[in-house]
Short mmCIF file of C-alpha atoms in Angstrom, two decimals:
data_model
loop_
_atom_site.label_atom_id
_atom_site.label_comp_id
_atom_site.label_asym_id
_atom_site.label_seq_id
_atom_site.Cartn_x
_atom_site.Cartn_y
_atom_site.Cartn_z
CA MET A 32 -8.28 26.91 -41.46
CA THR A 33 -8.10 30.65 -40.74
CA ALA A 34 -4.77 31.76 -39.26
CA LEU A 35 -4.89 33.18 -35.74
CA THR A 36 -4.39 36.88 -35.29
CA ALA A 37 -1.64 38.21 -33.07
CA ASP A 38 -4.20 39.14 -30.39
CA GLU A 39 -5.72 35.63 -30.48
CA LYS A 40 -2.27 34.05 -30.13
CA ARG A 41 -1.51 36.27 -27.11
CA GLU A 42 -4.85 35.33 -25.53
CA LEU A 43 -4.22 31.60 -26.00
CA LEU A 44 -0.73 31.95 -24.59
CA ALA A 45 -2.06 33.80 -21.56
CA LEU A 46 -4.68 31.08 -20.98
CA ALA A 47 -2.00 28.37 -21.22
CA GLU A 48 0.24 30.19 -18.75
CA GLU A 49 -2.63 30.67 -16.32
CA ARG A 50 -3.51 26.96 -16.57
CA ALA A 51 0.13 26.04 -15.89
CA ARG A 52 0.14 28.33 -12.83
CA ARG A 53 -3.05 26.69 -11.50
CA LEU A 54 -1.62 23.21 -12.02
CA ALA A 55 1.63 24.19 -10.31
CA ARG A 56 -0.37 25.25 -7.26
CA ASN A 57 -2.20 21.92 -6.92
CA ARG A 58 0.39 19.27 -7.77
CA LEU A 59 -1.11 16.84 -5.27
CA LYS A 60 -4.09 15.96 -7.44
CA ASP A 61 -1.74 14.68 -10.16
CA TYR A 62 0.30 12.44 -7.85
CA VAL A 63 0.49 8.91 -9.28
CA PRO A 64 2.76 6.67 -7.17
CA TYR A 65 4.98 3.95 -8.58
CA GLY A 66 4.24 0.41 -7.42
CA LYS A 67 6.72 0.50 -4.52
CA GLN A 68 5.50 3.93 -3.41
CA ARG A 69 1.93 2.64 -3.48
CA GLU A 70 3.03 -0.39 -1.43
CA PHE A 71 4.62 1.96 1.12
CA HIS A 72 1.43 4.01 1.43
CA ALA A 73 -0.76 0.89 1.77
CA LEU A 74 1.52 -0.50 4.50
CA GLY A 75 0.40 2.36 6.72
CA ALA A 76 -2.96 0.64 7.17
CA THR A 77 -1.31 -2.22 9.11
CA LYS A 78 2.07 -0.92 10.34
CA ARG A 79 2.60 2.03 12.65
CA GLU A 80 6.32 2.30 11.81
CA ARG A 81 7.35 2.21 8.15
CA MET A 82 10.65 2.55 6.32
CA LEU A 83 10.95 3.23 2.59
CA ALA A 84 14.57 2.31 1.86
CA ALA A 85 15.56 3.43 -1.60
CA GLY A 86 18.45 4.52 -3.74
CA ASN A 87 19.22 8.15 -4.51
CA GLN A 88 16.86 10.18 -6.71
CA LEU A 89 14.21 7.47 -6.91
CA GLY A 90 11.32 9.43 -5.37
CA LYS A 91 11.35 8.35 -1.72
CA THR A 92 11.08 11.89 -0.30
CA TYR A 93 8.54 12.88 -2.92
CA SER A 94 6.26 9.95 -2.02
CA ALA A 95 6.39 10.73 1.71
CA ALA A 96 5.76 14.45 1.05
CA SER A 97 2.72 13.46 -1.00
CA GLU A 98 1.38 11.21 1.75
CA VAL A 99 1.86 13.87 4.43
CA ALA A 100 0.09 16.43 2.21
CA ILE A 101 -2.80 13.99 1.72
CA HIS A 102 -3.14 13.53 5.50
CA LEU A 103 -2.86 17.24 6.27
CA THR A 104 -5.54 18.20 3.73
CA GLY A 105 -7.74 15.11 4.05
CA ARG A 106 -7.82 14.89 0.25
CA TYR A 107 -7.55 11.12 -0.03
CA PRO A 108 -7.58 9.62 -3.54
CA ASP A 109 -10.46 7.27 -4.30
CA ASP A 110 -8.03 4.32 -4.46
CA TRP A 111 -6.14 5.18 -1.25
CA GLU A 112 -5.38 1.98 0.71
CA GLY A 113 -3.22 3.38 3.51
CA PHE A 114 -3.81 4.96 6.89
CA ARG A 115 -6.55 7.64 7.03
CA PHE A 116 -7.38 10.52 9.34
CA ASP A 117 -11.00 11.66 9.45
CA ARG A 118 -10.02 14.84 11.28
CA PRO A 119 -7.29 17.50 11.26
CA ASN A 120 -3.89 16.07 12.19
CA HIS A 121 -0.56 17.37 13.40
CA TRP A 122 2.93 16.32 12.24
CA LEU A 123 6.63 16.65 12.93
CA ALA A 124 9.04 16.25 10.02
CA GLY A 125 12.70 16.84 9.39
CA SER A 126 16.08 15.69 8.17
CA GLU A 127 19.73 15.68 9.21
CA SER A 128 20.25 19.46 9.22
CA GLY A 129 18.23 22.62 8.76
CA GLU A 130 19.67 23.04 5.29
CA LEU A 131 18.76 19.49 4.25
CA THR A 132 15.27 19.87 5.76
CA ARG A 133 14.82 23.06 3.71
CA ARG A 134 16.11 21.49 0.47
CA GLY A 135 14.18 18.25 0.89
CA VAL A 136 11.11 18.15 3.14
CA GLN A 137 10.24 21.84 2.88
CA ARG A 138 10.81 22.14 -0.89
CA LEU A 139 8.63 19.14 -1.69
CA LEU A 140 5.86 20.15 0.69
CA LEU A 141 5.72 23.87 -0.12
CA GLY A 142 7.81 24.63 -3.21
CA LYS A 143 11.26 26.07 -3.87
CA ASP A 144 10.41 29.52 -2.50
CA PRO A 145 7.54 29.38 0.02
CA LYS A 146 7.78 33.15 0.65
CA MET A 147 6.98 33.93 -2.98
CA GLU A 148 5.33 30.75 -4.31
CA ALA A 149 3.86 28.79 -1.40
CA GLY A 150 1.66 26.06 -2.80
CA THR A 151 3.95 24.91 -5.60
CA GLY A 152 4.86 21.81 -3.62
CA GLN A 153 2.60 18.91 -2.65
CA ILE A 154 0.47 20.93 -0.22
CA PRO A 155 -2.02 22.73 -2.51
CA ALA A 156 -1.97 26.54 -2.41
CA ASP A 157 -5.68 26.82 -1.62
CA SER A 158 -5.22 24.74 1.56
CA ILE A 159 -2.36 26.77 3.08
CA ILE A 160 -3.64 29.06 5.82
CA SER A 161 -0.37 30.43 7.19
CA ILE A 162 3.39 29.87 7.42
CA THR A 163 5.66 30.85 10.30
CA TRP A 164 9.44 30.90 9.98
CA SER A 165 12.26 29.53 12.08
CA ARG A 166 14.18 32.04 14.18
CA HIS A 167 17.30 29.86 14.11
CA VAL A 168 17.77 28.66 10.50
CA ASN A 169 17.62 31.09 7.58
CA GLU A 170 14.75 30.45 5.13
CA LEU A 171 13.54 27.40 7.08
CA VAL A 172 9.83 27.09 7.80
CA ASP A 173 8.86 26.44 11.41
CA THR A 174 5.13 25.63 11.17
CA VAL A 175 2.50 25.45 8.45
CA LYS A 176 -1.24 25.57 9.10
CA VAL A 177 -3.26 23.65 6.53
CA ARG A 178 -7.00 23.63 5.88
CA HIS A 179 -8.38 20.09 6.34
CA ALA A 180 -11.31 18.76 4.30
CA SER A 181 -13.33 18.37 7.52
CA GLY A 182 -13.21 22.11 8.07
CA GLY A 183 -10.56 22.08 10.82
CA VAL A 184 -6.89 23.00 10.72
CA SER A 185 -3.92 20.61 10.45
CA THR A 186 -0.33 21.61 11.19
CA ILE A 187 3.18 20.45 10.40
CA SER A 188 6.36 21.63 12.18
CA LEU A 189 9.80 21.20 10.61
CA LYS A 190 12.85 20.17 12.65
CA SER A 191 16.38 18.85 12.09
CA TYR A 192 18.40 16.14 13.80
CA ASP A 193 21.33 18.44 14.53
CA GLN A 194 19.06 20.50 16.80
CA GLY A 195 19.17 17.60 19.24
CA ARG A 196 16.53 15.50 20.91
CA GLY A 197 15.11 18.41 22.91
CA LYS A 198 13.71 20.11 19.80
CA TRP A 199 11.71 16.98 19.00
CA GLN A 200 10.08 16.94 22.43
CA ALA A 201 6.93 18.65 21.19
CA ASP A 202 3.43 18.07 22.42
CA THR A 203 1.56 14.98 21.30
CA VAL A 204 1.37 14.73 17.48
CA ASP A 205 -0.44 12.46 15.05
CA GLY A 206 2.45 11.60 12.77
CA VAL A 207 6.22 11.90 12.36
CA TRP A 208 8.23 11.83 9.14
CA PHE A 209 12.01 11.32 9.24
CA ASP A 210 13.62 12.07 5.88
CA GLU A 211 16.89 10.13 6.05
CA GLU A 212 17.78 7.91 8.95
CA PRO A 213 17.66 9.70 12.34
CA PRO A 214 19.85 9.08 15.41
CA GLU A 215 18.37 6.46 17.70
CA ASP A 216 17.40 8.89 20.49
CA ILE A 217 15.54 11.19 18.09
CA TYR A 218 13.74 8.27 16.45
CA PHE A 219 12.37 7.02 19.75
CA GLU A 220 11.50 10.57 20.79
CA GLY A 221 9.42 10.75 17.62
CA ILE A 222 7.63 7.50 18.50
CA THR A 223 7.00 8.86 22.00
CA ARG A 224 5.27 11.93 20.52
CA THR A 225 2.71 9.58 18.89
CA ASN A 226 2.18 7.20 21.82
CA VAL A 227 -1.25 8.69 22.56
CA THR A 228 -2.49 8.82 18.96
CA PHE A 229 -0.66 5.74 17.59
CA GLY A 230 -0.30 7.65 14.34
CA PRO A 231 2.21 6.88 11.55
CA VAL A 232 5.99 7.10 11.98
CA MET A 233 7.72 7.13 8.58
CA VAL A 234 11.38 6.92 7.59
CA THR A 235 12.48 7.57 4.00
CA CYS A 236 16.18 6.96 3.51
CA THR A 237 19.22 5.82 1.58
CA LEU A 238 21.16 3.67 4.05
CA LEU A 239 24.76 4.79 3.52
CA LYS A 240 25.65 4.41 7.22
CA GLY A 241 25.35 0.63 7.13
CA MET A 242 23.58 -1.51 9.70
CA THR A 243 22.84 1.09 12.37
CA ALA A 244 20.42 0.47 15.24
CA ILE A 245 17.54 2.07 13.32
CA ALA A 246 18.35 0.19 10.10
CA ALA A 247 18.51 -3.08 12.06
CA ARG A 248 15.05 -2.40 13.56
CA PHE A 249 13.53 -2.52 10.10
CA TRP A 250 15.84 -4.94 8.31
CA LYS A 251 16.84 -7.53 10.90
CA GLN A 252 14.39 -7.23 13.78
CA ARG A 253 11.03 -6.43 12.19
CA ASP A 254 9.83 -9.98 12.85
CA GLU A 255 10.11 -9.11 16.55
CA PHE A 256 8.01 -5.96 16.23
CA PRO A 257 4.52 -6.42 14.73
CA SER A 258 4.20 -2.65 14.24
CA VAL A 259 7.25 -2.38 11.94
CA GLY A 260 7.19 -2.65 8.14
CA LEU A 261 9.74 -2.21 5.35
CA VAL A 262 9.51 -1.45 1.63
CA VAL A 263 12.65 -1.46 -0.54
CA MET A 264 12.61 0.55 -3.78
CA THR A 265 15.42 -0.05 -6.27
CA ILE A 266 16.45 1.80 -9.41
CA HIS A 267 14.63 -0.91 -11.36
CA ASP A 268 11.31 -0.03 -9.66
CA VAL A 269 10.99 3.46 -11.16
CA ASP A 270 10.05 4.55 -14.67
CA HIS A 271 11.81 7.90 -14.94
CA TYR A 272 15.11 6.31 -16.06
CA SER A 273 15.73 4.36 -19.26
CA GLU A 274 17.69 1.08 -19.16
CA ALA A 275 20.73 2.88 -20.54
CA GLU A 276 20.44 5.60 -17.88
CA ARG A 277 20.07 3.00 -15.13
CA ALA A 278 23.22 1.22 -16.27
CA GLN A 279 25.13 4.50 -16.42
CA ILE A 280 23.98 5.55 -12.94
CA ILE A 281 24.85 2.17 -11.38
CA ALA A 282 28.30 2.20 -12.97
CA SER A 283 28.98 5.75 -11.73
CA TYR A 284 29.04 4.77 -8.03
CA PRO A 285 31.99 3.13 -6.26
CA ALA A 286 31.43 -0.57 -5.60
CA HIS A 287 31.03 -0.19 -1.82
CA GLU A 288 28.20 2.37 -2.25
CA ARG A 289 26.49 0.91 -5.31
CA GLU A 290 23.94 -1.29 -3.51
CA ALA A 291 22.87 1.46 -1.09
CA ARG A 292 22.66 4.22 -3.70
CA THR A 293 20.79 2.21 -6.35
CA MET A 294 19.14 -0.73 -4.59
CA GLY A 295 18.20 0.74 -1.19
CA THR A 296 20.25 -1.86 0.71
CA PRO A 297 22.23 -0.87 3.82
CA SER A 298 25.88 -0.41 2.93
CA LEU A 299 27.60 -3.50 4.36
CA GLY A 300 31.00 -3.10 2.67
CA SER A 301 33.35 -6.06 2.95
CA GLY A 302 31.09 -7.71 5.53
CA ARG A 303 28.56 -8.78 2.94
CA ILE A 304 28.56 -12.56 2.41
CA PHE A 305 27.19 -12.61 -1.14
CA PRO A 306 28.91 -9.69 -2.96
CA VAL A 307 26.99 -10.19 -6.20
CA THR A 308 24.22 -8.08 -7.67
CA GLU A 309 20.60 -9.15 -7.42
CA GLU A 310 20.18 -8.74 -11.16
CA SER A 311 22.90 -11.32 -11.84
CA ILE A 312 20.95 -14.08 -10.07
CA LYS A 313 17.36 -12.96 -10.61
CA VAL A 314 15.20 -14.60 -13.31
CA GLU A 315 11.55 -14.27 -14.23
CA PRO A 316 9.44 -17.26 -13.08
CA PHE A 317 8.79 -20.00 -15.62
CA ALA A 318 7.19 -23.44 -15.71
CA ILE A 319 9.60 -26.13 -14.46
CA PRO A 320 10.25 -28.80 -17.13
CA ALA A 321 8.95 -32.22 -16.13
CA HIS A 322 12.38 -33.87 -16.33
CA TRP A 323 14.01 -31.45 -13.85
CA VAL A 324 14.33 -32.76 -10.30
CA GLN A 325 13.10 -30.79 -7.29
CA ILE A 326 13.64 -30.72 -3.51
CA GLY A 327 12.53 -28.60 -0.57
CA GLY A 328 14.53 -27.37 2.39
CA MET A 329 13.31 -26.13 5.75
CA ASP A 330 14.83 -24.28 8.70
CA PHE A 331 12.89 -24.78 11.93
CA GLY A 332 11.93 -21.81 14.07
CA TYR A 333 9.31 -20.33 16.35
CA ASP A 334 10.62 -17.16 18.04
CA HIS A 335 12.65 -16.55 14.92
CA PRO A 336 10.84 -17.38 11.67
CA PHE A 337 10.46 -20.85 10.22
CA GLY A 338 11.84 -20.78 6.67
CA ALA A 339 11.35 -22.99 3.63
CA ALA A 340 12.56 -22.99 0.03
CA ARG A 341 11.84 -25.13 -3.03
CA LEU A 342 14.63 -25.80 -5.54
CA ALA A 343 14.56 -27.12 -9.10
CA TRP A 344 17.75 -28.54 -10.64
CA ASP A 345 18.55 -28.46 -14.33
CA ARG A 346 21.05 -31.33 -14.23
CA ASP A 347 22.03 -30.98 -17.89
CA ASN A 348 23.47 -27.51 -17.26
CA ASP A 349 24.00 -27.89 -13.50
CA VAL A 350 21.90 -24.82 -12.68
CA ILE A 351 19.78 -24.71 -9.50
CA TYR A 352 16.72 -22.45 -9.38
CA VAL A 353 15.00 -21.25 -6.20
CA THR A 354 11.36 -21.31 -7.27
CA SER A 355 9.37 -20.80 -4.04
CA CYS A 356 9.98 -19.67 -0.49
CA TYR A 357 8.02 -19.31 2.75
CA ARG A 358 8.73 -17.55 6.05
CA GLN A 359 6.52 -17.36 9.15
CA ARG A 360 7.20 -16.90 12.85
CA GLU A 361 5.32 -18.03 15.95
CA ALA A 362 3.36 -20.79 14.23
CA THR A 363 3.15 -24.55 14.74
CA PRO A 364 4.16 -27.45 12.44
CA VAL A 365 0.47 -27.86 11.57
CA VAL A 366 0.35 -24.31 10.20
CA HIS A 367 3.65 -24.56 8.32
CA ALA A 368 2.80 -27.94 6.82
CA ALA A 369 -0.55 -26.64 5.59
CA ALA A 370 1.28 -23.85 3.77
CA LEU A 371 3.85 -26.22 2.23
CA ARG A 372 1.72 -29.23 1.22
CA PRO A 373 0.42 -27.42 -1.90
CA TRP A 374 4.01 -27.49 -3.19
CA GLY A 375 3.46 -31.25 -3.58
CA GLU A 376 3.29 -34.12 -1.08
CA TRP A 377 5.74 -35.95 -3.35
CA LEU A 378 8.40 -33.24 -2.75
CA PRO A 379 11.30 -34.51 -0.58
CA TRP A 380 12.29 -32.24 2.30
CA ALA A 381 15.79 -31.61 3.63
CA TRP A 382 15.99 -30.53 7.27
CA PRO A 383 18.71 -29.54 9.79
CA HIS A 384 20.09 -31.30 12.87
CA ASP A 385 17.62 -29.66 15.28
CA GLY A 386 14.91 -31.76 13.63
CA LEU A 387 16.23 -34.58 15.84
CA GLN A 388 15.33 -32.68 19.01
CA HIS A 389 12.35 -33.96 20.96
CA ASP A 390 9.36 -31.78 21.68
CA LYS A 391 9.00 -31.19 25.43
CA GLY A 392 5.27 -31.80 25.33
CA SER A 393 4.83 -34.79 23.01
CA GLY A 394 8.34 -36.21 23.28
CA GLU A 395 8.33 -36.58 19.49
CA GLU A 396 11.16 -35.53 17.18
CA LEU A 397 10.46 -32.25 15.39
CA ALA A 398 11.03 -33.77 11.95
CA GLY A 399 8.55 -36.51 12.89
CA GLN A 400 5.85 -33.94 13.57
CA TYR A 401 6.13 -32.77 9.96
CA ARG A 402 5.98 -36.37 8.70
CA LYS A 403 2.68 -36.73 10.54
CA GLN A 404 1.48 -33.69 8.58
CA HIS A 405 2.14 -35.56 5.33
CA LEU A 406 5.36 -33.83 4.30
CA ASN A 407 7.88 -36.15 2.64
CA MET A 408 10.73 -35.61 5.12
CA LEU A 409 14.03 -37.24 4.13
CA PRO A 410 15.07 -40.04 6.52
CA GLU A 411 18.23 -38.26 7.74
CA ARG A 412 19.20 -34.70 8.54
CA ALA A 413 20.89 -32.62 5.86
CA THR A 414 24.56 -33.37 5.18
CA PHE A 415 26.92 -33.16 2.27
CA GLU A 416 27.85 -36.37 0.48
CA ASP A 417 30.95 -36.69 2.68
CA GLY A 418 28.81 -36.52 5.83
CA GLY A 419 29.76 -32.97 6.79
CA ASN A 420 27.32 -30.14 7.41
CA GLY A 421 29.48 -27.04 7.86
CA VAL A 422 27.76 -23.69 7.36
CA GLU A 423 30.82 -22.07 5.76
CA VAL A 424 31.11 -24.87 3.20
CA GLY A 425 27.46 -24.49 2.26
CA VAL A 426 27.69 -20.70 2.02
CA LEU A 427 30.79 -20.91 -0.20
CA GLU A 428 29.01 -23.37 -2.49
CA MET A 429 26.08 -20.96 -2.80
CA LEU A 430 28.43 -18.06 -3.56
CA ASP A 431 30.38 -20.11 -6.10
CA ARG A 432 27.16 -21.01 -7.90
CA MET A 433 26.00 -17.38 -7.88
CA MET A 434 29.30 -16.15 -9.32
CA THR A 435 29.34 -18.80 -12.05
CA GLY A 436 25.68 -18.43 -13.05
CA ARG A 437 24.62 -21.79 -11.58
CA LEU A 438 22.25 -20.50 -8.87
CA LYS A 439 19.26 -18.46 -9.96
CA VAL A 440 16.27 -17.15 -7.99
CA PHE A 441 12.77 -16.37 -9.21
CA SER A 442 12.36 -12.60 -9.18
CA HIS A 443 9.11 -12.49 -7.17
CA LEU A 444 10.59 -14.08 -4.01
CA ALA A 445 10.74 -10.92 -1.89
CA ASP A 446 11.54 -12.73 1.39
CA TRP A 447 14.51 -14.50 -0.22
CA PHE A 448 15.97 -11.27 -1.57
CA ASP A 449 15.35 -9.45 1.73
CA GLU A 450 17.63 -11.95 3.45
CA PHE A 451 20.13 -12.02 0.58
CA ARG A 452 20.65 -8.25 0.88
CA MET A 453 21.29 -8.43 4.61
CA TYR A 454 23.39 -11.58 4.97
CA HIS A 455 26.69 -10.38 6.40
CA ARG A 456 29.55 -10.94 8.80
CA GLU A 457 30.63 -9.04 11.87
CA ASN A 458 34.16 -9.58 13.12
CA GLY A 459 34.50 -12.38 10.59
CA LYS A 460 31.50 -14.36 11.85
CA ILE A 461 28.22 -14.88 10.02
CA VAL A 462 25.41 -12.96 11.71
CA LYS A 463 22.62 -15.46 12.38
CA LEU A 464 19.68 -13.10 11.92
CA MET A 465 17.22 -12.86 9.02
CA ASP A 466 18.72 -15.97 7.39
CA ASP A 467 15.82 -18.43 7.63
CA VAL A 468 14.97 -18.79 3.93
CA LEU A 469 18.67 -18.72 3.00
CA SER A 470 19.37 -21.51 5.48
CA ALA A 471 16.49 -23.54 4.04
CA THR A 472 18.00 -23.03 0.59
CA ARG A 473 21.40 -24.21 1.85
CA TYR A 474 19.93 -27.37 3.41
CA ALA A 475 18.14 -28.20 0.17
CA MET A 476 21.35 -27.69 -1.81
CA MET A 477 23.25 -29.97 0.59
CA MET A 478 20.75 -32.76 -0.19
CA ILE A 479 20.22 -31.96 -3.87
CA ARG A 480 21.31 -35.54 -4.67
CA HIS A 481 17.94 -36.67 -3.27
CA ALA A 482 15.88 -34.39 -5.54
CA VAL A 483 13.22 -36.13 -7.64
CA THR A 484 10.97 -35.38 -10.59
CA GLU A 485 7.39 -34.40 -9.87
CA ALA A 486 5.23 -37.47 -9.27
CA PRO A 487 2.48 -38.01 -11.85
CA PRO A 488 -1.07 -37.67 -10.51
CA GLN A 489 -2.42 -40.90 -9.04
CA ILE A 490 -5.53 -42.36 -10.71
CA ALA A 491 -7.98 -43.96 -8.32
CA LEU A 492 -8.63 -47.65 -9.02
CA ASP A 493 -12.37 -47.17 -8.81
CA SER A 494 -12.20 -44.79 -11.75
CA TYR A 495 -11.88 -47.78 -14.11
CA PRO A 496 -15.00 -49.75 -15.17
CA VAL A 497 -15.20 -53.19 -13.62
CA ASP A 498 -15.22 -56.06 -16.15
CA TYR A 499 -17.33 -58.88 -14.66
#
């Protein structure tokens, strides 16, 4: 092969540099979300309000900046499953202070230096029409006009929480993005700005402030609000860290901040009931050996969700595995039973004391209604062997098993882990919210002595030839 001349080398280098400059000014087309980021985007198709709760430096702000840029430009990927605008749209976005808005939202949307290199963020350079600057915060953008694929013009205005609620009282907008958790009054002001358009309201955050009113809306009360959705992204959900780097990062944080900064969980401090890591109890699903016994547990509910869990017990090693769970609100026993029967009509079910209550309409006990739906309800309500049924005793048994490696949970049970992360005390008392699947697990553990092996399939008598 003939060696390149000096002029040819310079020409190739210039072409490479020009290609790099072009790529840097259209980063959006190369955006490939991680699984949890993709889940967050897709949730926009069904939920008006969304929170992406994540640890630090996991890509939460980057994913929201990419989504906002997609909406502003109308350049939707072919596989986009989330909310769509078919017209120009107008947004408000911001963070805790002007400085943080500039370093986070603005940098990822426009680039590090929008005055010199606008278009090196997620909004492509060829779509930026104009930028105006804030008169109050140095180097902070006020409004960006963006060319939409339909031919019209989209806009985004940048704000900060420390400006106060009044600065968020703009005209009607199509979407609002809060980067980090806003004060309650500003959050609801943002919702108000979209009450005509019913456009997306997004929160991307690391929840270091604990269970605030806004955190509770997404973590504890979302079953009450059909428009609210939550995605949690942990350090284990991203690919830009190696296992060794993940371990080093987790170990670098103080214990009381570790869950929030790496797992996206609200910081609950000493109030957390199960102070163990998810990874210590999580196992990949596997086929249950035939000689292991199994049992189900259920926690009745209507306004709050009905919860159910299925447990398998390895008696040789005294390890209990949570293998399935179910949670649904505002549904009848017929609906719940239909969802649970596929777990096996042979499966015995533990149930709490309120199963003895009589339905006002039929006069029938609640547990009896499930028996009529062909669930194998145990004859008596759940108690320990000594006849007690104390919540604290059951919770301590669960914690003891977790800490000694004798309670494991299949890794795909998102509803179970949602509740596990949030189970906490206030003023020493267990908070009875978002605990439906955990309660079902506790009832099943209380009655684990009644667990049985899976029944063999029944063979119909008429399947045998008749010998006359």
